[in-house]
mmCIF file of C-alpha atoms in Angstrom:
data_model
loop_
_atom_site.group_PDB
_atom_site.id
_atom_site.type_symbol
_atom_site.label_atom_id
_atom_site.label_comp_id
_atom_site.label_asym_id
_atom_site.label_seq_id
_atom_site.Cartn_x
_atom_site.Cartn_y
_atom_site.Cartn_z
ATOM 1 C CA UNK A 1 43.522 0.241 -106.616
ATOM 2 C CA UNK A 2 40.005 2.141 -105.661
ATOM 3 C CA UNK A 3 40.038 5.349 -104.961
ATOM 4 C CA UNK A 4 36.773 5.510 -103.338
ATOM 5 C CA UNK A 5 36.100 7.572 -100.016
ATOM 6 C CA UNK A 6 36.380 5.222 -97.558
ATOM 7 C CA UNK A 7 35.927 6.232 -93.568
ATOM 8 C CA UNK A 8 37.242 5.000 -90.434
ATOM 9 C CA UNK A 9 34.484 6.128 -86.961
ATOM 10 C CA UNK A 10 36.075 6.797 -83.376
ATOM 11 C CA UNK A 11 35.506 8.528 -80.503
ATOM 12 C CA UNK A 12 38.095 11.642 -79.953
ATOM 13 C CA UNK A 13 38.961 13.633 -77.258
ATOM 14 C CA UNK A 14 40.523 16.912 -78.338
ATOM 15 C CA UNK A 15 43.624 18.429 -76.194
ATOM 16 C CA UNK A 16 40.870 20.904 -75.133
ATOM 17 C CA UNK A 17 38.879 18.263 -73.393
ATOM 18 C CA UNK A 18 36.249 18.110 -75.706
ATOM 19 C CA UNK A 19 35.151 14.849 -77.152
ATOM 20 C CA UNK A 20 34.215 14.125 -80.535
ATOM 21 C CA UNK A 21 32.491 11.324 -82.832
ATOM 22 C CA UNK A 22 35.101 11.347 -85.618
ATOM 23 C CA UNK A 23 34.516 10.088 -88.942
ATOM 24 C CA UNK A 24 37.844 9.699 -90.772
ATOM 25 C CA UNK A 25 37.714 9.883 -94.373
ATOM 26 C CA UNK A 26 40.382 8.693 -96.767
ATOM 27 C CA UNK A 27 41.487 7.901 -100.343
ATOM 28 C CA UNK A 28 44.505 4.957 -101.558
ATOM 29 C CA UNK A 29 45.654 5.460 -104.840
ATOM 30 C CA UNK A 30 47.931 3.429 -106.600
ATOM 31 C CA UNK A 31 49.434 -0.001 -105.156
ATOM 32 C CA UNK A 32 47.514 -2.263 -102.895
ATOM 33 C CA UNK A 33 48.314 -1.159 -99.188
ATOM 34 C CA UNK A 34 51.092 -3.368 -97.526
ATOM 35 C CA UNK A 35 52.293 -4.108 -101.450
ATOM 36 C CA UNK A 36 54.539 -1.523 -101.969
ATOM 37 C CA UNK A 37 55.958 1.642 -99.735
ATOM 38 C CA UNK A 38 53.532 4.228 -98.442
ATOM 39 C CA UNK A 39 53.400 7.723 -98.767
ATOM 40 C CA UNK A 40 50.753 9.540 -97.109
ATOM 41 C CA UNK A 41 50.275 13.128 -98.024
ATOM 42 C CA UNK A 42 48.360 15.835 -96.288
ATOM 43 C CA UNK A 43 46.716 18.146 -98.312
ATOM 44 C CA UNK A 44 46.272 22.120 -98.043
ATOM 45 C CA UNK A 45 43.599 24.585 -96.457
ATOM 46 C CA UNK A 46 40.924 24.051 -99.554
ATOM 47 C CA UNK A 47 42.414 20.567 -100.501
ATOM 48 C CA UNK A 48 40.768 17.212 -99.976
ATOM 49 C CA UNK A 49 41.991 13.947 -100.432
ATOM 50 C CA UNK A 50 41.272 13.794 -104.180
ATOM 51 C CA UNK A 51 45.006 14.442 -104.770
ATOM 52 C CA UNK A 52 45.339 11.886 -107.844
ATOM 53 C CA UNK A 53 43.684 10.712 -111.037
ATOM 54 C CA UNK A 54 41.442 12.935 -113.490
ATOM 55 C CA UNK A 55 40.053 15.744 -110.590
ATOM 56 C CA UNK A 56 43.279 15.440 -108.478
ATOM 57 C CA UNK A 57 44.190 18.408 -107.157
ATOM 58 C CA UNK A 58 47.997 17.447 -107.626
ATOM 59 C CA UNK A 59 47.621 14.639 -110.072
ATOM 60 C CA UNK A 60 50.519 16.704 -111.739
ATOM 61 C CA UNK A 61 52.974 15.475 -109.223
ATOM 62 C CA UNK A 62 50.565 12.263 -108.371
ATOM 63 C CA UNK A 63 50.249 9.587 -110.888
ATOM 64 C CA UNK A 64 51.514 6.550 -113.169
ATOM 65 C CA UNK A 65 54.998 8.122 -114.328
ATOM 66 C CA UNK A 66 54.744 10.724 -112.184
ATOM 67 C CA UNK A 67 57.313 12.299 -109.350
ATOM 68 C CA UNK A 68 54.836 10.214 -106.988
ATOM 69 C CA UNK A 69 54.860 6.964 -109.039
ATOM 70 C CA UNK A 70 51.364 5.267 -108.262
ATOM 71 C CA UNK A 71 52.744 2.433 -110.588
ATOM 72 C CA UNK A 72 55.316 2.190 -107.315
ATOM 73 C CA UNK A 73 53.861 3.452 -104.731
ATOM 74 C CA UNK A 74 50.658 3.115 -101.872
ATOM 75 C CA UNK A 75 49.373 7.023 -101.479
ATOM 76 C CA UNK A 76 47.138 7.516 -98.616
ATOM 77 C CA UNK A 77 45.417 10.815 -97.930
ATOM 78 C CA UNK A 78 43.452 12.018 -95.026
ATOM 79 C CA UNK A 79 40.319 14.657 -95.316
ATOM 80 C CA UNK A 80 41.568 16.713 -92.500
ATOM 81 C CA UNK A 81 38.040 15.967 -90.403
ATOM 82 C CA UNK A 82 35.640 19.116 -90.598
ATOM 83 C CA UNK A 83 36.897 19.938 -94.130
ATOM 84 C CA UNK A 84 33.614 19.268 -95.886
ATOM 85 C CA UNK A 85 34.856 16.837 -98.472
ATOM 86 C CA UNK A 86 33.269 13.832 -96.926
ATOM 87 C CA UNK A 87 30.098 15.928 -95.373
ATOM 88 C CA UNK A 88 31.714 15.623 -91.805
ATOM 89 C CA UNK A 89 31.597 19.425 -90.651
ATOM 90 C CA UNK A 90 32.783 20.993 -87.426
ATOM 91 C CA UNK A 91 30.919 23.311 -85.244
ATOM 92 C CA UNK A 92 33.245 24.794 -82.929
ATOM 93 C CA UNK A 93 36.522 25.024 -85.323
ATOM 94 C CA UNK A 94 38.416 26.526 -81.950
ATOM 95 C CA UNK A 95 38.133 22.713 -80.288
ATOM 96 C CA UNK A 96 40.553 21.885 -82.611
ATOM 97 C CA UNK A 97 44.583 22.364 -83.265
ATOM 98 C CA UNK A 98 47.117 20.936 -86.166
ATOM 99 C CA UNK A 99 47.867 18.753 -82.353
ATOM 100 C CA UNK A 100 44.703 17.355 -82.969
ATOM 101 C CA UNK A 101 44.773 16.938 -86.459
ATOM 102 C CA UNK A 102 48.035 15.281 -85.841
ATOM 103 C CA UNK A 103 46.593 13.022 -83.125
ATOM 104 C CA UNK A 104 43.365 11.904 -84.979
ATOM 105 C CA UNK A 105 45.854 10.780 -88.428
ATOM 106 C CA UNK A 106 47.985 8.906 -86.386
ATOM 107 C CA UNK A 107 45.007 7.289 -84.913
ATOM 108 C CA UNK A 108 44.289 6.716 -88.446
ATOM 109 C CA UNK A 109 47.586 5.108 -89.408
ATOM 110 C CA UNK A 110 47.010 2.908 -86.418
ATOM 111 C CA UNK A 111 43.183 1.581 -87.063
ATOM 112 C CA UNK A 112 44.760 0.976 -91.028
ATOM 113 C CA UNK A 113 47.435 -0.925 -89.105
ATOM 114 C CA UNK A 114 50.392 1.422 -90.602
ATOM 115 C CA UNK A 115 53.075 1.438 -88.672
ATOM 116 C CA UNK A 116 55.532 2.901 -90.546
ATOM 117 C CA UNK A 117 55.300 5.269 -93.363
ATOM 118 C CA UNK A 118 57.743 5.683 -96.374
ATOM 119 C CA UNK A 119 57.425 8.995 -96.803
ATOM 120 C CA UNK A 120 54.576 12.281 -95.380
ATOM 121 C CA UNK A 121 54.799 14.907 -98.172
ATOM 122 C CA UNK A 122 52.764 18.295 -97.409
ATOM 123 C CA UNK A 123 52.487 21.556 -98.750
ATOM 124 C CA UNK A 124 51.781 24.725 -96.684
ATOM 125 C CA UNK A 125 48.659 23.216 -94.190
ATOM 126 C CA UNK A 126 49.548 19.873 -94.644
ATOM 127 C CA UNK A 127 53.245 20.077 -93.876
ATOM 128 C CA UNK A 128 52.630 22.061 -90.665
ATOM 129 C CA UNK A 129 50.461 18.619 -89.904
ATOM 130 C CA UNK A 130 52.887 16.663 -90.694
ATOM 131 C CA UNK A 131 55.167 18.475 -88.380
ATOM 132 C CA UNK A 132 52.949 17.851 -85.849
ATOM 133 C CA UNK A 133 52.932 14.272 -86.580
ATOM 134 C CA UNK A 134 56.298 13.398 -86.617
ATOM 135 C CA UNK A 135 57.165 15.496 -83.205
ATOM 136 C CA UNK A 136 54.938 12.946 -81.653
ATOM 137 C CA UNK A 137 56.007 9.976 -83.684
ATOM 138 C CA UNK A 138 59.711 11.013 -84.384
ATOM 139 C CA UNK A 139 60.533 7.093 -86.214
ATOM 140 C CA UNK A 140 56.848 6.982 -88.088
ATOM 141 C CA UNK A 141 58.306 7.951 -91.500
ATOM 142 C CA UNK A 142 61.705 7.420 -93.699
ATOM 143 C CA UNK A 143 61.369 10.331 -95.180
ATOM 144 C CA UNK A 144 59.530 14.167 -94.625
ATOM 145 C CA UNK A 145 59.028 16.853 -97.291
ATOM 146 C CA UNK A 146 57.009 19.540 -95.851
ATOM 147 C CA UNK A 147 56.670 21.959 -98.904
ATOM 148 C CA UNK A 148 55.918 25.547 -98.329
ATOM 149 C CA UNK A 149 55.563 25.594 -94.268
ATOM 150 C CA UNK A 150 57.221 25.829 -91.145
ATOM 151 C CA UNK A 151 56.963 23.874 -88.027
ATOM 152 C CA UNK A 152 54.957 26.471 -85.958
ATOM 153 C CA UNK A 153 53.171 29.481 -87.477
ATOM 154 C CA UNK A 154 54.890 33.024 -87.035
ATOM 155 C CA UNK A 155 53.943 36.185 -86.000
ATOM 156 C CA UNK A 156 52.971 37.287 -90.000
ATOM 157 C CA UNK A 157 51.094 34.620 -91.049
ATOM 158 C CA UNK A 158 49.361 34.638 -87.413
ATOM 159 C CA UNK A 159 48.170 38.071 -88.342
ATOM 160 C CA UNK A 160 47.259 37.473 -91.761
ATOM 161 C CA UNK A 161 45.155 34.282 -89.929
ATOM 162 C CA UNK A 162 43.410 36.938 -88.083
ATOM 163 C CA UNK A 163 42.314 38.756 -90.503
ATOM 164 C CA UNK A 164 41.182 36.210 -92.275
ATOM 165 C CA UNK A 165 39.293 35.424 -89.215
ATOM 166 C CA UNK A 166 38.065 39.068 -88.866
ATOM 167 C CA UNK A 167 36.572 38.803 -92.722
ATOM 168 C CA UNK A 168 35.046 34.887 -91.640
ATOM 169 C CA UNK A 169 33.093 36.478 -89.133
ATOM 170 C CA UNK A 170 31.428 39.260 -90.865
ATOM 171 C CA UNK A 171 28.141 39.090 -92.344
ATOM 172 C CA UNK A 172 28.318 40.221 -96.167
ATOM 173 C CA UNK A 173 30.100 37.522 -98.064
ATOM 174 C CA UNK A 174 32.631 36.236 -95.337
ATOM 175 C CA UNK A 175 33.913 33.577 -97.724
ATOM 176 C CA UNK A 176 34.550 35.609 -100.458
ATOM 177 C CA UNK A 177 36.121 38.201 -99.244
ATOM 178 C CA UNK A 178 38.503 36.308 -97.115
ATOM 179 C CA UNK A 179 39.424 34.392 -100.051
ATOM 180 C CA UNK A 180 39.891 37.409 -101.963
ATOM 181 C CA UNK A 181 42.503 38.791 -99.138
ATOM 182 C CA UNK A 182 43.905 34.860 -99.106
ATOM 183 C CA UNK A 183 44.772 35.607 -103.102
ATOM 184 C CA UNK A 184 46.943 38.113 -102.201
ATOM 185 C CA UNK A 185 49.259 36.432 -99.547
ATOM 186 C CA UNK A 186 49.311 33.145 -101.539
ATOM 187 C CA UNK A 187 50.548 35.051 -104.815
ATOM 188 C CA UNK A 188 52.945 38.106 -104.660
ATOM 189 C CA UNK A 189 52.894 42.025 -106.208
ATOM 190 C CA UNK A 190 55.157 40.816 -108.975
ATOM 191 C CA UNK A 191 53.069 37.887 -109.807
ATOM 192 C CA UNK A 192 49.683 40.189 -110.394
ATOM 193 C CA UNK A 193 51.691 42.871 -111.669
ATOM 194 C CA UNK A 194 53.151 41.096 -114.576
ATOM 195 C CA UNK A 195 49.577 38.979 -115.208
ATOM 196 C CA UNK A 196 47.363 42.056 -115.386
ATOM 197 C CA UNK A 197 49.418 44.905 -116.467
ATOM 198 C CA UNK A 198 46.764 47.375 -114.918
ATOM 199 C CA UNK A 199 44.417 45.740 -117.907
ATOM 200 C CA UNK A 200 40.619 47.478 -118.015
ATOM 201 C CA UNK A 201 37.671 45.392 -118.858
ATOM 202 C CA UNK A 202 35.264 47.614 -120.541
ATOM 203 C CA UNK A 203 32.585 45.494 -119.877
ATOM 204 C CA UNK A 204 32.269 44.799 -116.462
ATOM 205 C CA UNK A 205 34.073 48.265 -116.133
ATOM 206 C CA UNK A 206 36.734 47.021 -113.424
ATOM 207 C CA UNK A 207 39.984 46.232 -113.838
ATOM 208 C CA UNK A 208 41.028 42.304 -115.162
ATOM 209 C CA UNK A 209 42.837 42.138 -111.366
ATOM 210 C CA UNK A 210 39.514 42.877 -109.662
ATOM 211 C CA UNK A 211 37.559 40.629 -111.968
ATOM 212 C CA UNK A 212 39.816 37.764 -111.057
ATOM 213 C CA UNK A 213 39.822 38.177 -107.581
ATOM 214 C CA UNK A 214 36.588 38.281 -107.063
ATOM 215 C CA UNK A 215 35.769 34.806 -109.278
ATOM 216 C CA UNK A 216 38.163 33.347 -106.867
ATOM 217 C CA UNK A 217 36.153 34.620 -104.111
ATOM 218 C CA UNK A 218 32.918 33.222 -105.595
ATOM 219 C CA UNK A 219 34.530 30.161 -106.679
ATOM 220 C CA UNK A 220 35.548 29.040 -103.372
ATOM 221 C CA UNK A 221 31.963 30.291 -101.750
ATOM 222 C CA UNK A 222 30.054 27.838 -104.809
ATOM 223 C CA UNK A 223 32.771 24.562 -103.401
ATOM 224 C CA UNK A 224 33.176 25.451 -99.931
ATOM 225 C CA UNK A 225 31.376 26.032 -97.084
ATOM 226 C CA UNK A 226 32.581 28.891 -94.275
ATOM 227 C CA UNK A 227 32.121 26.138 -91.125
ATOM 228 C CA UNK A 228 35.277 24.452 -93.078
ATOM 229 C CA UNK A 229 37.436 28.253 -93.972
ATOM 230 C CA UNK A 230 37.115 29.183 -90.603
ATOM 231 C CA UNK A 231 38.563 25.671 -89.109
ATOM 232 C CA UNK A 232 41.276 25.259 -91.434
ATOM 233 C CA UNK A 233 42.341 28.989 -91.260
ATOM 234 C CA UNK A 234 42.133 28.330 -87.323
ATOM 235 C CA UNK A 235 44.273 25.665 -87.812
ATOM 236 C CA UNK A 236 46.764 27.449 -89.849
ATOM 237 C CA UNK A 237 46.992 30.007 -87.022
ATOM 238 C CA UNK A 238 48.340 27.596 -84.504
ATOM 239 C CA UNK A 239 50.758 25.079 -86.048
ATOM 240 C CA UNK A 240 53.363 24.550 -83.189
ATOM 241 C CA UNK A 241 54.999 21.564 -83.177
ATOM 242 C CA UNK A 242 56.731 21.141 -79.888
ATOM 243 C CA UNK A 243 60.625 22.354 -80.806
ATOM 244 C CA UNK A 244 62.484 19.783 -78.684
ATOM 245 C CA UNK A 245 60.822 16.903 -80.215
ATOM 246 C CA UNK A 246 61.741 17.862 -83.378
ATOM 247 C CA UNK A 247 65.675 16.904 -83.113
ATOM 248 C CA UNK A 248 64.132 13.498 -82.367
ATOM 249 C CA UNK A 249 63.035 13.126 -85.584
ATOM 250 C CA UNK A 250 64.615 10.045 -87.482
ATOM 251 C CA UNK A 251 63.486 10.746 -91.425
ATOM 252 C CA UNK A 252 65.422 11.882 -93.852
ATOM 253 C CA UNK A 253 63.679 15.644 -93.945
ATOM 254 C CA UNK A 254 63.746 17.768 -97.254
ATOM 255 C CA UNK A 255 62.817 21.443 -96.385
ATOM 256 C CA UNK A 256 61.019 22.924 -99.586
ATOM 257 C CA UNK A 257 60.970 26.397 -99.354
ATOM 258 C CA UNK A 258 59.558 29.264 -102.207
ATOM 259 C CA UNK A 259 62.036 32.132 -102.334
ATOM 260 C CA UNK A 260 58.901 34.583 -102.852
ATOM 261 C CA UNK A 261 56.618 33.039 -100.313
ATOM 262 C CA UNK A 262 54.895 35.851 -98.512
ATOM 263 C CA UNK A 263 52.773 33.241 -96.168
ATOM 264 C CA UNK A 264 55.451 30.845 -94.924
ATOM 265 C CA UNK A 265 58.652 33.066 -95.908
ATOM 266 C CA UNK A 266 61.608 31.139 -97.263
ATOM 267 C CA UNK A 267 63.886 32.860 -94.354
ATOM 268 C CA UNK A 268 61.767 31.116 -91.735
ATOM 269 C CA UNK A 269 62.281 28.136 -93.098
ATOM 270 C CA UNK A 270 65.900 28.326 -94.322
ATOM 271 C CA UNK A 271 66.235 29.709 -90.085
ATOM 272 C CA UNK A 272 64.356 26.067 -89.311
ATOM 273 C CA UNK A 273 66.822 24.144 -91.549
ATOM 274 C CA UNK A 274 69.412 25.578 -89.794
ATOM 275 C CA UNK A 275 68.617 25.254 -86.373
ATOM 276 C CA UNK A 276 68.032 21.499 -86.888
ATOM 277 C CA UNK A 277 70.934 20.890 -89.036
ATOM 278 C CA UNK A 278 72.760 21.465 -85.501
ATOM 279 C CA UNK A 279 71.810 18.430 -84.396
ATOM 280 C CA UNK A 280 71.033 16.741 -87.403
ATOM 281 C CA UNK A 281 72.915 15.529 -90.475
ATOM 282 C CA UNK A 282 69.980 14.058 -92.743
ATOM 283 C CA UNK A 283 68.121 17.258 -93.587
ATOM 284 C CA UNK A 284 68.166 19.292 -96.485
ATOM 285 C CA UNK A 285 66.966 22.362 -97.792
ATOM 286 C CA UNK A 286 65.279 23.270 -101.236
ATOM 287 C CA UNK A 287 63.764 26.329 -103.002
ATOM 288 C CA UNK A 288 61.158 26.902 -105.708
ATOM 289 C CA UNK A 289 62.251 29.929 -107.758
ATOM 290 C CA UNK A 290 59.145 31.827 -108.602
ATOM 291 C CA UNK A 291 57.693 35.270 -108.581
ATOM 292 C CA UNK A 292 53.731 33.771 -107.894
ATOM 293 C CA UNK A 293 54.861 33.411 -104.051
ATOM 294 C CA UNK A 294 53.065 30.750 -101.817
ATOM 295 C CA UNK A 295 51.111 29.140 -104.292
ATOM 296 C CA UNK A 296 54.127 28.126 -106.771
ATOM 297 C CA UNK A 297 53.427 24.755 -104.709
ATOM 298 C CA UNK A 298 50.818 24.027 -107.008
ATOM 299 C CA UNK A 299 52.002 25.637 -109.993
ATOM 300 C CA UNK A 300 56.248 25.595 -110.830
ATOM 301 C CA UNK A 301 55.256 21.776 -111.396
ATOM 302 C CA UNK A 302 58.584 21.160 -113.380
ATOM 303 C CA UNK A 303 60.880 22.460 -110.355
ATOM 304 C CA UNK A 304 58.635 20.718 -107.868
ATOM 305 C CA UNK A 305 58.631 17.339 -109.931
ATOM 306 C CA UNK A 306 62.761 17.379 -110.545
ATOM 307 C CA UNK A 307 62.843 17.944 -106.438
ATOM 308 C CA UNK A 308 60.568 14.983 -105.445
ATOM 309 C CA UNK A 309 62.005 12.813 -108.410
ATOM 310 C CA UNK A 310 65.395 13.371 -106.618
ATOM 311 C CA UNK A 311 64.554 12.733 -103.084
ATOM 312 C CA UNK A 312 62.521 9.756 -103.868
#
């Protein structure tokens, strides 16, 4: 199938009352739509919908052979709009909430003529959308995997959301320094610890820590633009899918947690597991063992492929 960026135009109106010429892009990999089951996955705060193929940013998991079998399977992905993957940038990020996010893919799924989804798989951002989605279209998918995320964002990662937002709105090097304070909520103390070993570099006379943090910071500045890291960090600050639509949800749901997540910690969402498994019998709960912390969603690939194989 093509993977090229392909775009579907409407006219929005957010739940703030503001209204909005949105231009939808998207990427199908694998079967031809309506030829096989579909799996749409939403991608994370810096993510796109590249997710398969040679640049894929989780062609490990996404692929011929792989957990997500393209050889079997329709995968759709959504640029969250604003994201800067397809050019479309947002102004005023604050018009906007994972509601509306929510609201503009389903509007997606429905100009695509999708009516019913095999599977939404997301990690951290994504899954939070997802959430969203399915809270306001409880029978749209067979199955739900959220990886890394909860189904509204708590009081920690709310404040480490505002202070990314503090950094965003400075003037000397917003971007990089809020990705720089990102790095250290997405990994954990044991995970730099054990990396660096308090290494010196000699020549740039810092320590190998610093020197990698701050390439991360300049690497996301040189591929991203700060109109898109303050939206989707805005975004991450107010997932809240509403909690009594949630028990309405039909799919099969597979809560993937990582037991040293310091953004979405694995207690929240062992707590959400087991406040729906009250009224629910088809949900289950999973956890990544690793000691790199939020982003082991995009790097224990062996755990996270032997989970997905299974639930698939």
């Amino acid at each position: 199938m093509k993977t090229e960026l392909q775009h579907i135009n409407f006219l929005y109106q957010t739940n703030s009352q503001k209204e909005y010429h949105i231009s939808l892009s998207y990427q199908l990999f694998g079967k031809d739509l309506f030829s096989a089951p579909i799996i749409l996955v939403n991608h994370a705060l810096t993510g796109n919908s590249n997710v398969s193929g040679e640049k894929g940013w989780w062609k490990q998991l996404i692929g011929e052979n792989q957990a997500i079998d393209t050889k079997k399977y329709t995968v759709l992905c959504f640029n969250i709009p604003g994201n800067g993957y397809d050019d479309f940038f947002i102004d005023e990020y604050s018009d906007f909430t994972p509601s509306d996010i929510a609201n503009i893919f389903l509007k997606g799924l429905e100009n695509l003529n999708i009516k019913n989804l095999y599977a939404i798989i997301g990690g951290s951002l994504g899954g939070g959308i997802g959430w969203e989605m399915l809270a306001k279209n409880p029978d749209l998918a067979e199955i739900f995997i959220p990886i890394a995320c909860d189904s509204k964002t708590h009081d920690w990662l709310h404040a480490q959301c505002l202070v990314q937002q503090f950094l965003l709105n400075g003037n000397d090097e917003p971007l990089q320094k809020a990705r720089i304070h990102a790095m250290l909520c997405y990994r954990t103390p044991q995970s730099l610890n054990e990396r660096f070993q308090n290494k010196f570099n000699q020549e740039k006379q810092k320590l190998a820590s610093e020197d990698w943090l701050n390439y991360h910071g300049k690497s996301l500045a040189e591929r991203f633009s700060l109109k898109s890291y303050q939206l989707m960090n805005h975004l991450l600050m107010n997932i809240n899918a509403n909690e009594k639509d949630l028990n309405k949800i039909t799919a099969r749901m597979h809560l993937i947690s990582v037991d040293r997540d310091l953004f979405f910690p694995s207690s929240e969402i062992k707590k959400c597991f087991e406040n729906l498994k009250i009224n629910k019998n088809k949900i289950f709960y999973h956890e990544i063992k690793s000691i790199h912390g939020h982003d082991a969603f995009l790097m224990e690939y062996e755990q996270l492929d032997k989970i997905i194989k299974n639930i698939l």
